[in-house]
Amino acid sequence: MYGKRIDGRDFDEIRKIEAKIGIVKSANGSAMFKIGDTIAIAAVRGPRDLYPKFMQNPKSGILRCNYNMMSFSVDERIRPGPSRRSREISLVTENALMPAVNLEEFPNAVVDVFVEIIQADAGTRCAGICAASLALADAGIPMRDMVCAVSVGKVGGKIVADINKYEEDYEDGSTDMPVAFLPRRNEISLLQLDGGIKKEEIIKALEMARKSCEKILEVQRKALMEKYQNG
Ligand code: CDP
């Protein structure tokens, strides 16, 4: 049994979070989102014309996400360039953000979202989604809601919020469940599951994720307010 968390957190407690808007001057919108030792940076370019033209949608702009872990983001160097994992995470990031944006005003256009993980201690896809949502808002993209994401799961028989790498690798494995929420619409836009978990435990974990996302939203909101209060 996992009696006490390695970093002293309560089982439903997320790591310390920080968010900052407007950190990449060359982008139309950008943000940093940090949760514990996991740091994501997101930059948004667009809306701009989409090429090749056959990819254009005359009814709406499209969202295109690119997730990347930097070579130095973990102890063992990550091989640069796309991988199966980065392609999967780019796709789920896109799907998690899509319901929150409204690109109908931008036919034939693309909004590019670049997510770079500069430091990784698990939960990088969720940190990337939180950063990307802020960067989209910073870029002035019409949005229906923010997107808040956190990884919950089961470690040594306990349901925990915001799993770190130690917990993910715990003994003979853990269950990792990344979740993204649209808080105002009360919708889930990402739900993945890696490992075994019972039905009633999923419900408990989801409730933990919802509560964690409330805390994340508070930090996201504060970061946006700070930017606009400072002009
Ligand atoms: O990062 P996330 O939890 O969204 O995705 P994951 O594929 O479950 O990866 C979990 C963690 O494993 C990452 O956050 C990194 O800390 C680590 N990792 C690594 O050390 N080397 C890789 N090539 C990929 C992931």
mmCIF file of C-alpha atoms in Angstrom, residues 21 30 38 49 69-71 84 91 94 129 142 146 160 169 180 191 218:
data_model
loop_
_atom_site.group_PDB
_atom_site.id
_atom_site.type_symbol
_atom_site.label_atom_id
_atom_site.label_comp_id
_atom_site.label_asym_id
_atom_site.label_seq_id
_atom_site.Cartn_x
_atom_site.Cartn_y
_atom_site.Cartn_z
ATOM 1 C CA ILE A 21 1.273 34.860 -20.198
ATOM 2 C CA SER A 30 2.085 32.471 -25.585
ATOM 3 C CA THR A 38 6.987 19.826 -15.189
ATOM 4 C CA ASP A 49 -3.846 31.041 -44.459
ATOM 5 C CA MET A 69 9.717 17.291 -25.496
ATOM 6 C CA MET A 70 13.048 19.073 -25.541
ATOM 7 C CA SER A 71 16.194 16.920 -25.547
ATOM 8 C CA ARG A 84 4.967 7.973 -32.179
ATOM 9 C CA LEU A 91 -3.422 14.760 -31.648
ATOM 10 C CA GLU A 94 -5.716 19.185 -30.526
ATOM 11 C CA ILE A 129 -2.889 21.668 -22.686
ATOM 12 C CA PRO A 142 -12.469 33.378 -29.766
ATOM 13 C CA MET A 146 -10.701 27.594 -20.880
ATOM 14 C CA VAL A 160 -4.114 10.222 -6.284
ATOM 15 C CA ASP A 169 7.041 4.278 -12.043
ATOM 16 C CA ALA A 180 -8.968 17.717 -19.520
ATOM 17 C CA LEU A 191 -9.785 11.128 -21.015
ATOM 18 C CA GLU A 218 -7.885 29.889 -10.678
#
